[in-house]
Amino acid sequence: MPSGNSGFQRLSQAALSRSRFLRLAAGALLPFVGLRLSAAAAQNSGAPPTKDASAPGRMGAILVSQFGPVKIHSYLSPADGFHVNTQMIEGPTAVVIFDGQLLLPYAGEVASYVQTLGKPVDRIILSHAHTDHWSGLQVLTERFPDARVFALDGVADQVRARGPARLDSLHRIYGDKVATKVTVPTETITEGLQRIDGVTYDFKRFVDAESDLQLAALLPEQKVLMAFDLVFSPNEHAFTLVDHFDHWVIILESLKALQGYDTITIGHDTPVHRSAIDSTMTYVKRAKAIHAASADAKTYSESLKAAFPDLQHAEWVDLSAKLLYAAPR
Ligand SMILES: [Zn+2]
């Protein structure tokens, strides 16, 4: 169990619209992350599963961590949204949003939650160009029209070039739950220290890891590392979409060398302890070896699942294998 979760407090838990999610949350997710149920959800968890799909309540889960005047709100989507996290950094007078969800209903939940904070959205920052992190920006930019969308130099070009095809293929799976238009970042975020609404960020640019181009951010005063898709939960498979295994491990070594950053927010699943850097390294190294020994996607996928039988989201391995073997080797 990642001990880094202990500082996070459950703010609210959905009165879930589907009984299966309720059972999953009550039986698996909540004990696992050591969260405390809100009164309403606690009552629901003891009741027979509801089939009322129109029941009010949030489908995702939100964790809040407070560091003096700064709060980090982490919205975690249900599994069909790839467990994508949206981080909301609440400073004294404004909110900075990182990443926008895959599915529009979950982005809508993020927007509604941010509105309850009663502070304007200063800006939205996209961590990398994978669609599961930007599809829902469509909703966030509609709900917060004054918030500009930032990303590292190069991310906007990737979203613009690859976005339409990605949305086309996702529409076949998710229908109108994914974006109908590509939201391209308009502003460039630079590396290094920046102070936004009284919060210090140290933005870092990484290439050739889980994605071609990935933002990470250190919050030196809070000692939080926002690693996005550089680090994965020790309980879930990682995405291995491209053959960047060696360089990804080098980056993980550099993150491991950072002193004092015990809490890591990640792109998928709840925040983790720094030991997740080690488990991600182990996973990536094993995936590299399996990739080297596997002639096709099916072999890679089956071998990786067999190597880590206890990890959640085996379907992510199938997706990874498909893309990894579609690229020229
Ligand atoms: Zn991701």
Coordinates of C-alpha atoms in Angstrom, one line a residue, residues 48-322:
P48 CA -28.1 -2.7 -1.5
P49 CA -26.6 -1.6 -4.8
T50 CA -28.7 1.1 -6.5
K51 CA -29.7 0.8 -10.1
D52 CA -30.9 4.4 -10.3
A53 CA -28.6 5.6 -13.1
S54 CA -29.9 9.2 -12.6
A55 CA -28.9 9.3 -8.9
P56 CA -26.9 12.5 -8.2
G57 CA -23.3 12.2 -7.3
R58 CA -19.8 12.3 -8.6
M59 CA -18.5 9.3 -10.5
G60 CA -14.9 10.2 -10.0
A61 CA -13.2 10.6 -6.6
I62 CA -11.4 13.6 -5.3
L63 CA -8.5 13.7 -2.8
V64 CA -7.4 16.8 -1.1
S65 CA -4.1 17.5 0.5
Q66 CA -3.4 20.8 2.3
F67 CA -0.1 22.5 2.6
G68 CA -0.7 25.7 4.6
P69 CA -2.5 28.1 2.2
V70 CA -2.1 25.7 -0.7
K71 CA -4.4 22.8 -1.5
I72 CA -3.8 20.1 -4.0
H73 CA -7.1 18.5 -5.2
S74 CA -6.7 15.3 -7.2
Y75 CA -9.6 14.2 -9.3
L76 CA -9.4 10.5 -10.2
S77 CA -11.7 9.3 -13.0
P78 CA -13.4 5.9 -12.9
A79 CA -11.6 3.0 -14.7
D80 CA -13.3 3.6 -18.0
G81 CA -11.6 7.0 -18.1
F82 CA -8.3 5.3 -17.7
H83 CA -8.0 6.4 -14.1
V84 CA -6.7 9.7 -15.4
N85 CA -5.9 12.4 -12.8
T86 CA -6.7 16.0 -13.0
Q87 CA -4.7 18.0 -10.4
M88 CA -6.1 21.3 -9.2
I89 CA -3.6 23.4 -7.3
E90 CA -5.5 25.9 -5.2
G91 CA -3.5 28.9 -4.1
P92 CA -4.7 31.9 -2.1
T93 CA -6.6 33.5 -5.0
A94 CA -6.8 31.2 -7.9
V95 CA -6.7 27.6 -9.2
V96 CA -4.3 26.1 -11.7
I97 CA -5.6 22.9 -13.4
F98 CA -3.3 20.3 -14.8
D99 CA -4.7 17.9 -17.4
G100 CA -8.2 17.5 -18.7
Q101 CA -9.5 13.9 -18.6
L102 CA -10.3 11.5 -21.4
L103 CA -14.1 11.5 -21.1
L104 CA -16.2 14.6 -21.2
P105 CA -18.5 13.7 -18.3
Y106 CA -15.5 13.4 -16.0
A107 CA -14.1 16.7 -17.2
G108 CA -17.5 18.1 -16.4
E109 CA -17.2 16.8 -12.9
V110 CA -13.8 18.5 -12.6
A111 CA -15.2 21.8 -13.8
S112 CA -18.1 21.6 -11.4
Y113 CA -15.8 20.8 -8.5
V114 CA -13.5 23.7 -9.4
Q115 CA -16.4 26.0 -9.4
T116 CA -17.2 25.0 -5.8
L117 CA -13.8 26.4 -4.8
G118 CA -15.0 29.9 -5.6
K119 CA -11.7 31.0 -7.2
P120 CA -11.0 31.8 -10.8
V121 CA -9.0 29.4 -12.9
D122 CA -5.7 31.1 -13.6
R123 CA -4.6 28.7 -16.3
I124 CA -4.8 25.1 -17.5
I125 CA -1.6 23.2 -18.1
L126 CA -1.4 20.1 -20.3
S127 CA 1.3 17.6 -19.2
H128 CA 1.7 15.8 -22.5
A129 CA 0.0 15.2 -25.8
H130 CA -1.8 11.9 -25.1
T131 CA -5.5 12.1 -25.8
D132 CA -6.5 10.8 -22.4
H133 CA -5.1 13.9 -20.9
W134 CA -6.5 16.6 -23.3
S135 CA -9.8 15.3 -24.7
G136 CA -11.7 16.8 -21.8
L137 CA -10.0 20.2 -22.2
Q138 CA -12.9 20.9 -24.5
V139 CA -15.2 21.0 -21.5
L140 CA -12.7 22.9 -19.3
T141 CA -12.1 25.6 -21.8
E142 CA -15.9 26.0 -22.3
R143 CA -16.5 26.2 -18.6
F144 CA -13.5 28.5 -18.0
P145 CA -13.2 30.6 -21.1
D146 CA -10.7 33.0 -19.6
A147 CA -8.2 30.3 -18.7
R148 CA -5.4 30.0 -21.2
V149 CA -4.1 26.5 -22.0
F150 CA -0.3 26.0 -21.5
A151 CA 2.0 23.2 -22.5
L152 CA 5.7 22.7 -23.2
D153 CA 7.0 23.8 -26.6
G154 CA 6.2 21.0 -29.0
V155 CA 3.1 19.6 -27.3
A156 CA 0.7 21.9 -29.2
D157 CA 2.2 20.7 -32.5
Q158 CA 1.7 17.1 -31.5
V159 CA -1.9 17.6 -30.4
R160 CA -2.7 19.5 -33.6
A161 CA -1.1 16.9 -35.8
R162 CA -2.3 13.7 -34.2
G163 CA -5.4 14.8 -32.4
P164 CA -8.0 14.4 -35.1
A165 CA -7.1 10.8 -35.9
R166 CA -7.0 9.9 -32.2
L167 CA -10.4 11.4 -31.6
D168 CA -11.8 9.5 -34.6
S169 CA -10.7 6.2 -33.2
L170 CA -11.8 7.0 -29.7
H171 CA -15.2 7.9 -31.0
R172 CA -15.7 4.4 -32.2
I173 CA -15.2 3.2 -28.6
Y174 CA -16.6 5.9 -26.4
G175 CA -19.1 7.7 -28.7
D176 CA -19.9 11.2 -27.6
K177 CA -18.1 10.9 -24.3
V178 CA -14.9 11.9 -26.0
A179 CA -14.2 15.4 -27.4
T180 CA -15.8 16.5 -30.7
K181 CA -12.9 18.9 -31.3
V182 CA -9.2 19.1 -30.6
T183 CA -8.2 21.6 -28.0
V184 CA -4.7 22.8 -28.8
P185 CA -2.7 24.6 -26.1
T186 CA -2.1 28.3 -27.1
E187 CA 0.6 29.2 -24.6
T188 CA 4.1 27.8 -24.0
I189 CA 5.3 26.9 -20.6
T190 CA 9.0 27.4 -20.0
E191 CA 11.3 25.2 -17.9
G192 CA 12.5 26.4 -14.5
L193 CA 11.1 28.2 -11.6
Q194 CA 7.8 30.1 -11.8
R195 CA 5.6 31.6 -9.2
I196 CA 1.9 31.4 -9.9
D197 CA -0.6 32.7 -7.3
G198 CA 2.0 32.4 -4.5
V199 CA 2.9 28.8 -5.4
T200 CA 6.4 28.1 -6.6
Y201 CA 6.7 25.6 -9.5
D202 CA 9.9 24.1 -11.0
F203 CA 8.8 23.0 -14.4
K204 CA 10.9 20.3 -16.1
R205 CA 10.9 19.0 -19.6
F206 CA 11.6 15.3 -20.4
V207 CA 11.7 13.6 -23.7
D208 CA 11.5 9.9 -24.8
A209 CA 9.8 8.2 -21.9
E210 CA 6.2 7.2 -21.7
S211 CA 5.6 9.9 -24.3
D212 CA 7.9 11.7 -26.6
L213 CA 7.6 14.9 -24.6
Q214 CA 6.5 15.1 -21.0
L215 CA 6.2 17.9 -18.4
A216 CA 6.9 17.3 -14.8
A217 CA 6.7 19.9 -12.0
L218 CA 8.3 20.1 -8.6
L219 CA 6.5 22.1 -5.9
P220 CA 9.6 22.8 -3.8
E221 CA 7.8 24.4 -0.9
Q222 CA 5.3 21.5 -0.6
K223 CA 7.8 18.9 -1.5
V224 CA 5.5 17.4 -4.1
L225 CA 6.6 16.0 -7.4
M226 CA 4.0 16.1 -10.1
A227 CA 5.4 13.3 -12.3
F228 CA 2.4 12.7 -14.6
D229 CA 3.0 9.7 -16.8
L230 CA 6.7 9.3 -15.9
V231 CA 5.7 7.4 -12.8
F232 CA 2.9 4.8 -12.5
S233 CA 1.2 3.3 -9.5
P234 CA 2.8 0.1 -8.1
N235 CA -0.6 -1.4 -8.4
E236 CA -1.3 -0.7 -12.1
H237 CA 0.3 -1.5 -15.4
A238 CA 2.2 1.3 -17.0
F239 CA 1.7 2.4 -20.6
T240 CA 4.6 1.2 -22.8
L241 CA 3.5 2.8 -26.1
V242 CA 6.9 3.5 -27.6
D243 CA 10.4 2.0 -27.5
H244 CA 11.9 4.5 -25.1
F245 CA 12.5 2.0 -22.3
D246 CA 16.2 2.9 -21.6
H247 CA 15.7 6.6 -21.6
W248 CA 12.7 6.3 -19.4
V249 CA 14.7 4.5 -16.8
I250 CA 17.4 7.2 -17.0
I251 CA 14.7 9.8 -16.3
L252 CA 13.4 7.8 -13.4
E253 CA 16.9 7.6 -11.9
S254 CA 17.0 11.4 -12.0
L255 CA 13.7 11.7 -10.3
K256 CA 14.9 9.2 -7.6
A257 CA 17.8 11.5 -6.9
L258 CA 15.5 14.3 -5.9
Q259 CA 15.7 14.6 -2.1
G260 CA 12.7 15.0 0.1
Y261 CA 9.9 14.5 -2.5
D262 CA 8.0 11.8 -0.8
T263 CA 4.6 12.5 -2.4
I264 CA 4.2 12.0 -6.1
T265 CA 1.1 12.9 -8.0
I266 CA 0.9 10.7 -11.1
G267 CA -1.1 10.7 -14.4
H268 CA -3.2 7.7 -13.5
D269 CA -4.4 6.6 -10.1
T270 CA -4.0 8.2 -6.7
P271 CA -0.8 9.9 -5.5
V272 CA 2.0 7.5 -4.6
H273 CA 5.1 7.4 -2.3
R274 CA 8.5 7.8 -3.9
S275 CA 8.9 4.0 -3.9
A276 CA 6.7 4.0 -7.0
I277 CA 9.7 5.3 -8.9
D278 CA 11.5 2.0 -8.1
S279 CA 8.4 -0.1 -9.0
T280 CA 8.0 1.9 -12.3
M281 CA 11.7 1.3 -13.1
T282 CA 11.3 -2.5 -12.4
Y283 CA 8.3 -2.5 -14.7
V284 CA 10.0 -0.6 -17.5
K285 CA 13.1 -2.7 -17.4
R286 CA 11.0 -5.9 -17.5
A287 CA 9.0 -4.5 -20.4
K288 CA 12.2 -3.7 -22.3
A289 CA 13.4 -7.3 -21.9
I290 CA 10.1 -8.7 -23.0
H291 CA 9.9 -6.4 -25.9
A292 CA 13.4 -7.5 -27.0
A293 CA 12.3 -11.2 -26.8
S294 CA 8.8 -10.8 -28.4
A295 CA 8.3 -10.8 -32.1
D296 CA 4.8 -9.6 -32.1
A297 CA 2.3 -7.6 -30.0
K298 CA 0.4 -10.7 -28.8
T299 CA 3.5 -12.3 -27.4
Y300 CA 4.6 -9.1 -25.7
S301 CA 1.2 -8.5 -24.2
E302 CA 0.8 -12.0 -22.8
S303 CA 4.4 -12.1 -21.4
L304 CA 4.1 -8.7 -19.7
K305 CA 0.8 -9.7 -18.1
A306 CA 2.3 -13.0 -17.0
A307 CA 5.3 -11.1 -15.5
F308 CA 3.0 -8.9 -13.4
P309 CA -0.1 -10.9 -12.8
D310 CA -1.3 -8.8 -9.8
L311 CA -1.3 -5.4 -11.5
Q312 CA -4.6 -3.8 -12.5
H313 CA -5.6 -2.7 -16.0
A314 CA -4.3 -5.6 -18.1
E315 CA -6.2 -4.0 -20.9
W316 CA -3.6 -1.2 -20.9
V317 CA -1.0 -3.8 -21.9
D318 CA -3.0 -4.7 -24.9
L319 CA -3.3 -1.1 -25.9
S320 CA 0.5 -0.6 -25.3
A321 CA 1.4 -3.6 -27.3
K322 CA -0.8 -2.6 -30.3

